[in-house]
Coordinates of N, CA and C and ligand atoms in Angstrom, one line a residue:
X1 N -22.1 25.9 5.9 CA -21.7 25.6 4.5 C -21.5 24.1 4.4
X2 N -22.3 24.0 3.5 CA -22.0 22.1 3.4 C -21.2 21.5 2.9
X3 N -20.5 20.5 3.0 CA -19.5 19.6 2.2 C -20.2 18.7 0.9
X4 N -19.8 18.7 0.2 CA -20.4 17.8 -0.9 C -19.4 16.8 -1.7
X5 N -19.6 15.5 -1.8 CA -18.5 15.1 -2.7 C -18.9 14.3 -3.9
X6 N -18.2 14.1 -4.6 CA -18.0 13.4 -5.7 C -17.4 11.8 -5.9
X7 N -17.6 11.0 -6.6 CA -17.1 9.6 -6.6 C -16.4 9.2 -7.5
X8 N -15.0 9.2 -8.4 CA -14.6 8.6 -9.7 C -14.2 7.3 -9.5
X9 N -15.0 6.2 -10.0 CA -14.5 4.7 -10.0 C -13.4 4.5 -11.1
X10 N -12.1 4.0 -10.3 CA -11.6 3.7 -11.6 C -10.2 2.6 -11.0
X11 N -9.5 2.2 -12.2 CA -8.8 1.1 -12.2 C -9.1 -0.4 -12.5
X12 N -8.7 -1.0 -12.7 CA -9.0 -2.7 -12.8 C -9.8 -2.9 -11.4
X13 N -9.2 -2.7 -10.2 CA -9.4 -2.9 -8.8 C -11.0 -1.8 -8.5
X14 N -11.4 -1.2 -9.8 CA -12.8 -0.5 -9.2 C -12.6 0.0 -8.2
X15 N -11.5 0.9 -7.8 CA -11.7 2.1 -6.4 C -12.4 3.0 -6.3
X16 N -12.7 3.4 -5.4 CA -13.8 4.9 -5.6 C -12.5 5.5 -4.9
X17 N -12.4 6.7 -5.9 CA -11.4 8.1 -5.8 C -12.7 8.6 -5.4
X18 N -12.3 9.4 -4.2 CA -13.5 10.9 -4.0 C -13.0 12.1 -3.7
X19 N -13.6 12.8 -4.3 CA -13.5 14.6 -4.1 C -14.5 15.1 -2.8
X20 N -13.7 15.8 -1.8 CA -14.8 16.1 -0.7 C -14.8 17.6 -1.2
X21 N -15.8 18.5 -1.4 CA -15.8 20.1 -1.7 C -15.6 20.3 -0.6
X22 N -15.3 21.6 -0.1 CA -15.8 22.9 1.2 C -16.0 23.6 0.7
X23 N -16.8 24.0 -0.4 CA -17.8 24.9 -0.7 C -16.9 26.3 -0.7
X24 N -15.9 26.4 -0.3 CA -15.4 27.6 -0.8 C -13.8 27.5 -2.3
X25 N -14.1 26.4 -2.8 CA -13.5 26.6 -4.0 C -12.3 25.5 -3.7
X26 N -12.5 25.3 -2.7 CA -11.5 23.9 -2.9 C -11.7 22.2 -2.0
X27 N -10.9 21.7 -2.5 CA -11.5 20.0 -2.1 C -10.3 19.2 -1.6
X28 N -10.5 17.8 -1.1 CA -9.5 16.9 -0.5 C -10.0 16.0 -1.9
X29 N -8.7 15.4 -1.9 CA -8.6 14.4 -2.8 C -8.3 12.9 -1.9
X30 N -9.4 12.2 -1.9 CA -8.8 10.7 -1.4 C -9.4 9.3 -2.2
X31 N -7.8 9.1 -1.5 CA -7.3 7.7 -2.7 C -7.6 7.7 -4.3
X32 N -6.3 8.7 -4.6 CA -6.8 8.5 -6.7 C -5.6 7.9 -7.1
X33 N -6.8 6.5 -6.9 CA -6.0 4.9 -7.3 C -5.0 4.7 -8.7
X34 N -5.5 5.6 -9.6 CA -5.3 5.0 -10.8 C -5.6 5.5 -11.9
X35 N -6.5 6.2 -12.4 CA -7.1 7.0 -14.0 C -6.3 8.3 -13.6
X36 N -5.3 8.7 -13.1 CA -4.5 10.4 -13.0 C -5.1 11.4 -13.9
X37 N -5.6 11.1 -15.5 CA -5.8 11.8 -16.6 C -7.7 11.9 -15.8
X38 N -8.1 10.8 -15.6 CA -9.4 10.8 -15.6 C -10.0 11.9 -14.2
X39 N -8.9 11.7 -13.2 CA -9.4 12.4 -12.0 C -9.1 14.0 -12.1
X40 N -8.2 14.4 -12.9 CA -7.5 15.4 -13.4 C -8.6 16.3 -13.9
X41 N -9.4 15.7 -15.2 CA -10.0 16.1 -15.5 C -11.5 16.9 -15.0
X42 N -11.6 15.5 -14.2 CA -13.2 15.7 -13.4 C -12.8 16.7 -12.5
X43 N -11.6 16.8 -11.6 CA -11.2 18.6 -10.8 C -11.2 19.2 -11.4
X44 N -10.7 19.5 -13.2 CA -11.4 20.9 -13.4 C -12.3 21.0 -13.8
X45 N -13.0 20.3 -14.3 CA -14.1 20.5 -14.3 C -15.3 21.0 -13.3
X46 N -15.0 20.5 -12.0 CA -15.7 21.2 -10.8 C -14.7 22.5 -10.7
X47 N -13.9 22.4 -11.4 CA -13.0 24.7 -10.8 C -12.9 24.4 -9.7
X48 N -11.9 23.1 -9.0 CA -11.8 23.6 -7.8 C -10.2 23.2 -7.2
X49 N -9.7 23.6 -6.6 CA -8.3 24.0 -6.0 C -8.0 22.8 -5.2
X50 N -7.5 21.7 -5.4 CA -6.7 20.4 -4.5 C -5.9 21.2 -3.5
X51 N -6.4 20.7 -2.0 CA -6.1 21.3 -0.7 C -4.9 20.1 -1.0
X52 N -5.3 18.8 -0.5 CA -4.4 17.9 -0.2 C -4.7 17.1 -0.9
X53 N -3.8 15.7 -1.0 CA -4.7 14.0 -1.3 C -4.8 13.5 0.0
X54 N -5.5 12.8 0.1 CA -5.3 11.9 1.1 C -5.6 10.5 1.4
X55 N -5.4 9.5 1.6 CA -4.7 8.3 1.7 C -5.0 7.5 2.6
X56 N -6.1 7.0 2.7 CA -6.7 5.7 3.8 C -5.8 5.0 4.0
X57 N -4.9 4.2 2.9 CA -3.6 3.5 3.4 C -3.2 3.0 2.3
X58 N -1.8 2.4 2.1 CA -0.7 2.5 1.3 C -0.9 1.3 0.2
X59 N -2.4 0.5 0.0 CA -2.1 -0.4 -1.1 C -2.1 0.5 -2.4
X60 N -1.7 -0.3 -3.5 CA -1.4 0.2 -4.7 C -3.0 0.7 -5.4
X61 N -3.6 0.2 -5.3 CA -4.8 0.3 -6.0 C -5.3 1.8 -5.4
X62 N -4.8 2.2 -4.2 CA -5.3 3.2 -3.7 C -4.4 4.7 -4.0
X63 N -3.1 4.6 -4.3 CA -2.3 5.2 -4.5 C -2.0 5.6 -6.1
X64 N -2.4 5.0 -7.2 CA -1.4 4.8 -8.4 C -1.3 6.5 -9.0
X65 N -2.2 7.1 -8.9 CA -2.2 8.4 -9.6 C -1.5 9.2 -8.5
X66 N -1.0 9.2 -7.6 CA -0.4 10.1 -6.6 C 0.4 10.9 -7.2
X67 N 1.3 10.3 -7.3 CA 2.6 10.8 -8.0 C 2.4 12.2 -9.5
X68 N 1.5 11.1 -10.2 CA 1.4 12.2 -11.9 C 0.4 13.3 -11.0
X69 N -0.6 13.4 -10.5 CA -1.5 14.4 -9.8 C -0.7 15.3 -8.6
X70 N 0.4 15.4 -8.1 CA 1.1 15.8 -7.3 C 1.6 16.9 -8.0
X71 N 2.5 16.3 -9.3 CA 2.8 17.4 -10.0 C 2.7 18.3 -10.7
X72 N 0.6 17.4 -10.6 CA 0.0 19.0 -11.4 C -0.8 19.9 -10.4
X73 N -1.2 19.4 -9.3 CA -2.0 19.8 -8.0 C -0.7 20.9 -7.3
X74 N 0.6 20.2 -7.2 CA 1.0 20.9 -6.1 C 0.7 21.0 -4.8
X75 N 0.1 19.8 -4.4 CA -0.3 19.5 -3.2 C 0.2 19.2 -2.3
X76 N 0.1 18.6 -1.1 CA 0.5 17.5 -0.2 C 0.0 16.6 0.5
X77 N 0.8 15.5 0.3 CA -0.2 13.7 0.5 C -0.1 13.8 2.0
X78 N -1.2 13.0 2.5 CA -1.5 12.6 3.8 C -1.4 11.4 3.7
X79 N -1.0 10.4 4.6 CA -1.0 9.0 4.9 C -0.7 8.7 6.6
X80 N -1.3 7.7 6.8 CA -0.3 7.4 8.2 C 0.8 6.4 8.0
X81 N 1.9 7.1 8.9 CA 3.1 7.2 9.0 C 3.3 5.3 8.9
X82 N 2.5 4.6 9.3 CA 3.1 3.3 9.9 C 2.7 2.7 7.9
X83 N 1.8 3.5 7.3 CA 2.6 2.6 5.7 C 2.9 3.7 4.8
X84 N 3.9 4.2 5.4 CA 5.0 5.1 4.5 C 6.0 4.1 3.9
X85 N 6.1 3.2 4.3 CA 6.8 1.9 4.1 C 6.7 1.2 2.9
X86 N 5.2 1.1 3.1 CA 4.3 0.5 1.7 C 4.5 1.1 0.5
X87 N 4.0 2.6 0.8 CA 3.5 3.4 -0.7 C 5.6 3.5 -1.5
X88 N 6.2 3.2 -0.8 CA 7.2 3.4 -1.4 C 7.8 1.9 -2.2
X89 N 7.5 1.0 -2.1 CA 7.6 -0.2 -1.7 C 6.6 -1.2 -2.8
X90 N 7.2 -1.2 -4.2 CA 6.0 -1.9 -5.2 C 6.1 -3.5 -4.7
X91 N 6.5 -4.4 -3.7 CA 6.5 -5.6 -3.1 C 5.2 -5.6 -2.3
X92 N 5.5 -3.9 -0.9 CA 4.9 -4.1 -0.1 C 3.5 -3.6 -0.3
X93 N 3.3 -3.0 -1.3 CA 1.7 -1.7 -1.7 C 1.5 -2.9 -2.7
X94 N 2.1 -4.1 -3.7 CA 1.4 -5.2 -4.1 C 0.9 -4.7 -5.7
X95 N 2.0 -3.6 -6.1 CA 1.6 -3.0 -7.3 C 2.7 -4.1 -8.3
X96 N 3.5 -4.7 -7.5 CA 4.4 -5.7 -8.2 C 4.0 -6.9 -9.2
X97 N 2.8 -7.0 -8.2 CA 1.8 -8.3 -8.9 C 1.3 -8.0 -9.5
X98 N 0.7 -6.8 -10.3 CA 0.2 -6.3 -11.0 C 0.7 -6.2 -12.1
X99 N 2.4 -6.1 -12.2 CA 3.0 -5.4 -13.5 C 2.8 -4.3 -14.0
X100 N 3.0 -3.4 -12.5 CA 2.8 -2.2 -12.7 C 3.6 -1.3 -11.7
X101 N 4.1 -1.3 -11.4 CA 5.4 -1.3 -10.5 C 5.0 0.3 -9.8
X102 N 4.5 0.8 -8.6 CA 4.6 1.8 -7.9 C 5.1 2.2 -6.7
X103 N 5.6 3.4 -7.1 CA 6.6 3.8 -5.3 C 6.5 5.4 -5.5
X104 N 5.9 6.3 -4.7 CA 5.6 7.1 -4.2 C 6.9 7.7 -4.0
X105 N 7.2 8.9 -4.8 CA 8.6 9.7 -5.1 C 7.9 10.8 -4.4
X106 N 6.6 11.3 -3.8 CA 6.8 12.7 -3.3 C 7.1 12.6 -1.8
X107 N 6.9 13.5 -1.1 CA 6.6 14.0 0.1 C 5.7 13.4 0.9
X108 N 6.1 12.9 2.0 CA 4.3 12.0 2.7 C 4.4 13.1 4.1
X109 N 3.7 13.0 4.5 CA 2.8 14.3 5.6 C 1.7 13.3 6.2
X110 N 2.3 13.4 7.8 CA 1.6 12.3 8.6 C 0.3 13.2 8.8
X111 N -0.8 12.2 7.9 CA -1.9 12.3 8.5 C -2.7 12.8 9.7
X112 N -2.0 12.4 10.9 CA -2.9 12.0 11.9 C -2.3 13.8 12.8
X113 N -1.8 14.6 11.7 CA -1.5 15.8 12.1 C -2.1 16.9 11.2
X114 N -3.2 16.4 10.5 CA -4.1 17.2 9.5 C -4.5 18.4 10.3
X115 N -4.1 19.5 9.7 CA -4.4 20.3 10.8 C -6.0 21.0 10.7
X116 N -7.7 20.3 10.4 CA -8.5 20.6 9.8 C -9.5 20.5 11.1
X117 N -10.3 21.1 11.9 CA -11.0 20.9 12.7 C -12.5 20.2 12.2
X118 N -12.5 20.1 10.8 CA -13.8 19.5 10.8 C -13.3 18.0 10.4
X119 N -12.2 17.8 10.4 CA -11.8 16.2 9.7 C -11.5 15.5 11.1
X120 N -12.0 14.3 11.8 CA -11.4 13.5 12.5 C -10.5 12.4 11.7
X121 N -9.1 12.1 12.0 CA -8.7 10.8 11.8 C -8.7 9.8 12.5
X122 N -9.5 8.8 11.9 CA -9.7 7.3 13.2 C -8.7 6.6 12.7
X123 N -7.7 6.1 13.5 CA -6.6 5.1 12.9 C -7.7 3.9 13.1
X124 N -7.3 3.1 12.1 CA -8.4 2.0 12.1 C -7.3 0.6 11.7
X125 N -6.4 0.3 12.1 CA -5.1 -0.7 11.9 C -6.7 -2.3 11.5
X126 N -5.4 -3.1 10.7 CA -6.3 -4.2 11.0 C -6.2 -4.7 9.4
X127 N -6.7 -3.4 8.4 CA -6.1 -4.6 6.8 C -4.9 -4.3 6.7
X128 N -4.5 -3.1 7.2 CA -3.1 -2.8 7.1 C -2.7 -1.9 8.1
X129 N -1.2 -1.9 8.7 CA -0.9 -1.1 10.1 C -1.5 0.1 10.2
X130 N -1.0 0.6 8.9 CA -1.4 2.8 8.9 C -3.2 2.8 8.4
X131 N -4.0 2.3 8.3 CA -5.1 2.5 8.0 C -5.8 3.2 8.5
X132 N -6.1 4.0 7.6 CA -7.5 5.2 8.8 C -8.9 5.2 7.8
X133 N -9.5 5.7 8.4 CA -10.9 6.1 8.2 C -10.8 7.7 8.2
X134 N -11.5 8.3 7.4 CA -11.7 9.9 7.3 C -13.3 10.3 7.8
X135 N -12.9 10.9 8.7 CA -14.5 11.3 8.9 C -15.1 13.0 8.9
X136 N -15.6 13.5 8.3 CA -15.8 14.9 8.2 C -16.9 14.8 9.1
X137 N -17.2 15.4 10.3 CA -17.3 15.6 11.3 C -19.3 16.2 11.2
X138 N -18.8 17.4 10.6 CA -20.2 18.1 10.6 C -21.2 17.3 9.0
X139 N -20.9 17.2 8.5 CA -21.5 16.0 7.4 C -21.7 15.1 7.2
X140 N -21.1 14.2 8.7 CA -21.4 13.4 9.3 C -21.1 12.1 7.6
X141 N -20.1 12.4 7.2 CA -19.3 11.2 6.1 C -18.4 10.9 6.5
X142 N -18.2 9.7 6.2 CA -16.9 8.8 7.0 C -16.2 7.9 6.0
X143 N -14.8 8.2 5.1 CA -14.1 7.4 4.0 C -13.9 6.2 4.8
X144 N -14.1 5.1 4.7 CA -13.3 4.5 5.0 C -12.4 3.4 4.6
X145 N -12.1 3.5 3.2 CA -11.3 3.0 2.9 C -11.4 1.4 3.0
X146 N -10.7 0.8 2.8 CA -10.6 -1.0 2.7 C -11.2 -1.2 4.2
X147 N -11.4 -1.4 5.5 CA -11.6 -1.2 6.6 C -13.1 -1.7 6.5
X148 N -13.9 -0.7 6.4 CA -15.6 -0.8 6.6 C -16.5 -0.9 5.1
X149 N -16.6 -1.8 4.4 CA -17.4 -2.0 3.3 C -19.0 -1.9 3.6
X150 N -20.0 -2.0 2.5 CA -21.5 -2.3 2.4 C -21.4 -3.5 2.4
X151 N -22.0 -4.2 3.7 CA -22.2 -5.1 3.7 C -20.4 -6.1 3.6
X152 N -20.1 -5.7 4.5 CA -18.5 -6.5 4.7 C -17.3 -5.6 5.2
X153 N -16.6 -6.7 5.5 CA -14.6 -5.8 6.2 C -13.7 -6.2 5.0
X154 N -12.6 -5.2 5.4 CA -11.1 -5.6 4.4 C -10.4 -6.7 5.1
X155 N -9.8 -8.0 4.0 CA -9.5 -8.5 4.2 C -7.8 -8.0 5.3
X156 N -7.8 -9.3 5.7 CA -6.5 -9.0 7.3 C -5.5 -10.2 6.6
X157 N -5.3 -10.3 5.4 CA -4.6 -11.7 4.6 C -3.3 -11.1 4.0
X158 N -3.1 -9.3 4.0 CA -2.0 -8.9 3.2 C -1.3 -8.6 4.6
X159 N 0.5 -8.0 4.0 CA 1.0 -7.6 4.8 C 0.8 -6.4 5.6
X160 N 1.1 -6.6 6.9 CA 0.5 -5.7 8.1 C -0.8 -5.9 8.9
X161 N -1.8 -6.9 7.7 CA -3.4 -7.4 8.3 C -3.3 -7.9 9.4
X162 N -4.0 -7.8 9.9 CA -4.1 -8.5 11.6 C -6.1 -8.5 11.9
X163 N -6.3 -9.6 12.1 CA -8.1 -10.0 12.1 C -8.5 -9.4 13.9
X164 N -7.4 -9.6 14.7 CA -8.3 -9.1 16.0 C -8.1 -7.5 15.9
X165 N -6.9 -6.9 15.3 CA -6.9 -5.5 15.1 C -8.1 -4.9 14.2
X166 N -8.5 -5.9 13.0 CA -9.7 -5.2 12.5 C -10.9 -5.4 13.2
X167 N -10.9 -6.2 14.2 CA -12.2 -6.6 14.3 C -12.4 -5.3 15.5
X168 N -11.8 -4.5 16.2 CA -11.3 -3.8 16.9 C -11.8 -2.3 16.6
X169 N -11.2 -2.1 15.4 CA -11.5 -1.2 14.5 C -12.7 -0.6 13.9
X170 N -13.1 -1.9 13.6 CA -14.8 -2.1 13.1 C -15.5 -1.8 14.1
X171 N -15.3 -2.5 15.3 CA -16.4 -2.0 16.9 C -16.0 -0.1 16.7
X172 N -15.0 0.2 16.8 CA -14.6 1.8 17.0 C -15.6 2.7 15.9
X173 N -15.8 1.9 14.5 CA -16.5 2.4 14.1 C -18.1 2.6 14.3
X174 N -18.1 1.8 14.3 CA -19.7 1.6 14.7 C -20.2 1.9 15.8
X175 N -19.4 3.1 16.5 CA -19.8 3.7 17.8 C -19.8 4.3 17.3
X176 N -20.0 5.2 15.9 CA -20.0 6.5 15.5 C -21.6 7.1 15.2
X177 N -22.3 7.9 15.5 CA -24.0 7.8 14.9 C -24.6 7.3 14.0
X178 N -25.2 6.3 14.4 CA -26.0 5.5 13.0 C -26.4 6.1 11.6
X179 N -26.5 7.8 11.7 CA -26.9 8.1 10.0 C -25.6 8.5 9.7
X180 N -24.4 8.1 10.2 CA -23.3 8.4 9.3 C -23.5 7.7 8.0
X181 N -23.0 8.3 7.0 CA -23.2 8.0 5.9 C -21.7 7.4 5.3
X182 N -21.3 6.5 5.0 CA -20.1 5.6 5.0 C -19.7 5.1 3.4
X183 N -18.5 5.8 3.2 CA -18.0 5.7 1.8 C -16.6 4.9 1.6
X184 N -16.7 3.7 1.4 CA -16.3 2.7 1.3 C -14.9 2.7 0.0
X185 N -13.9 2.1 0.3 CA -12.5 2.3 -1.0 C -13.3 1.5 -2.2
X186 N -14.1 1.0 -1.9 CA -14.8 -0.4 -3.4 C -16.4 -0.1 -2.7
X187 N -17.0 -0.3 -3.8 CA -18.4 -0.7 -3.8 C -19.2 0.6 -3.3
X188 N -20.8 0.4 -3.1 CA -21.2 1.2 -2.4 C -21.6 1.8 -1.3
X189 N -22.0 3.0 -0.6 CA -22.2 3.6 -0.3 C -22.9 2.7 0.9
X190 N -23.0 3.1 2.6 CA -23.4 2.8 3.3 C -23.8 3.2 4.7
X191 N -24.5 3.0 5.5 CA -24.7 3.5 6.7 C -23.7 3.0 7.8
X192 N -23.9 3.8 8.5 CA -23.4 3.3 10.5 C -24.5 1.9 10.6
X193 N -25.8 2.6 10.6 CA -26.7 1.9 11.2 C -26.8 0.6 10.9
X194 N -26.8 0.6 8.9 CA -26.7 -1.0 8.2 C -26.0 -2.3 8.6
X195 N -24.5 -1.5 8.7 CA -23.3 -2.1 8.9 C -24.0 -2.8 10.4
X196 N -23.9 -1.8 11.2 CA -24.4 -2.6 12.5 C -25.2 -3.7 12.4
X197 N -26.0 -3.5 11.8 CA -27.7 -4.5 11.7 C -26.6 -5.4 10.9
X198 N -25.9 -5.3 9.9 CA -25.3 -6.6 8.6 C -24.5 -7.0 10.0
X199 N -23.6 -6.3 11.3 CA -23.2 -7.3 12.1 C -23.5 -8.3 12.8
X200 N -24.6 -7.7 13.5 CA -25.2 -8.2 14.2 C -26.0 -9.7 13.5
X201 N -26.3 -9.7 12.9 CA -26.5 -11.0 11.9 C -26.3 -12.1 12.5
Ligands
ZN1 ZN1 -6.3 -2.2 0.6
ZN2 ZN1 -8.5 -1.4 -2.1

């Protein structure tokens, strides 16, 4: 049974929110930055049952709809533990500069204890401490969030960034099979294999 997902761009910051299906009536939710009403919609519209959200890492652009979608999903958020700090934190998640002030009132549920055999979590530190990558294993897709872009990395310039940790990160990924297919927090869609070749450059 295959996995299939979906893409909602939205916010000022252009994040791709994605829906991953499992084909039996329900989905992951990761990173719904920001349109709550907009992403709300597009799940029922697919009829399908929010397993979890889940949470590449704690900047604001990635988090903003958590909160209002928690309380209509009834779900539980995944993040890793080292930016539980952040999501609570409109200074440290950078929703402050925005004038738009967010901090994460529900429940956080350490990630890196998903209990899903087809989901790997790669901690991937480097734009920010808790950073991961989501990889669904047998469908060979890999979120990853600010970390691995088309054609480029997340910047290591906010707080927690560290450039030899991403650069670290980036090698970890790119040992993954070249037809992974690589879904990026911004922009499009990408390969293992590209990335490699855009490194290698
Ligand atoms: Zn970020
Ligand atoms: Zn971002």
């Amino acid at each position: 049974m295959s996995m299939k997902f979906d893409v909602i761009v939205n916010g000022p910051l252009e994040v791709n929110t994605y829906l991953v299906f499992n084909g039996v009536g329900e989905c992951y939710l990761i990173d719904p930055g920001y349109d709550g009403d907009k992403i709300y919609k597009i799940v029922k519209k697919h009829d399908v049952k929010v397993k979890a959200i889940l949470l590449t890492h704690g900047h604001f652009d990635h988090i903003g709809a958590t909160n209002y979608l928690v309380n209509l999903f009834k779900c539980p958020v995944y993040l890793h533990p080292l930016d539980f700090k952040m999501v609570k934190s409109p200074s440290l998640n950078y929703s402050i500069a925005f004038n738009q002030p967010i901090s994460l009132d529900v429940e956080l549920s350490d990630i890196t204890k998903l209990n899903n055999p087809e989901i790997e979590i790669i901690h991937t530190p480097g734009h920010s401490k808790g950073s991961i990558s989501i990889y669904f294993k047998k469908d060979k897709l890999l979120f990853s969030g600010d970390t691995l872009f088309n054609k480029g990395v997340g910047r290591t310039d906010l707080y927690g960034g560290n450039e030899v940790e991403l650069n670290k990160s980036i090698n970890k990924l790119l040992l993954l099979d070249e037809d992974v297919m690589v879904l990026p927090g911004h922009g499009e869609a990408t390969t293992i294999l590209e990335e490699k070749l855009n490194r290698s450059i």
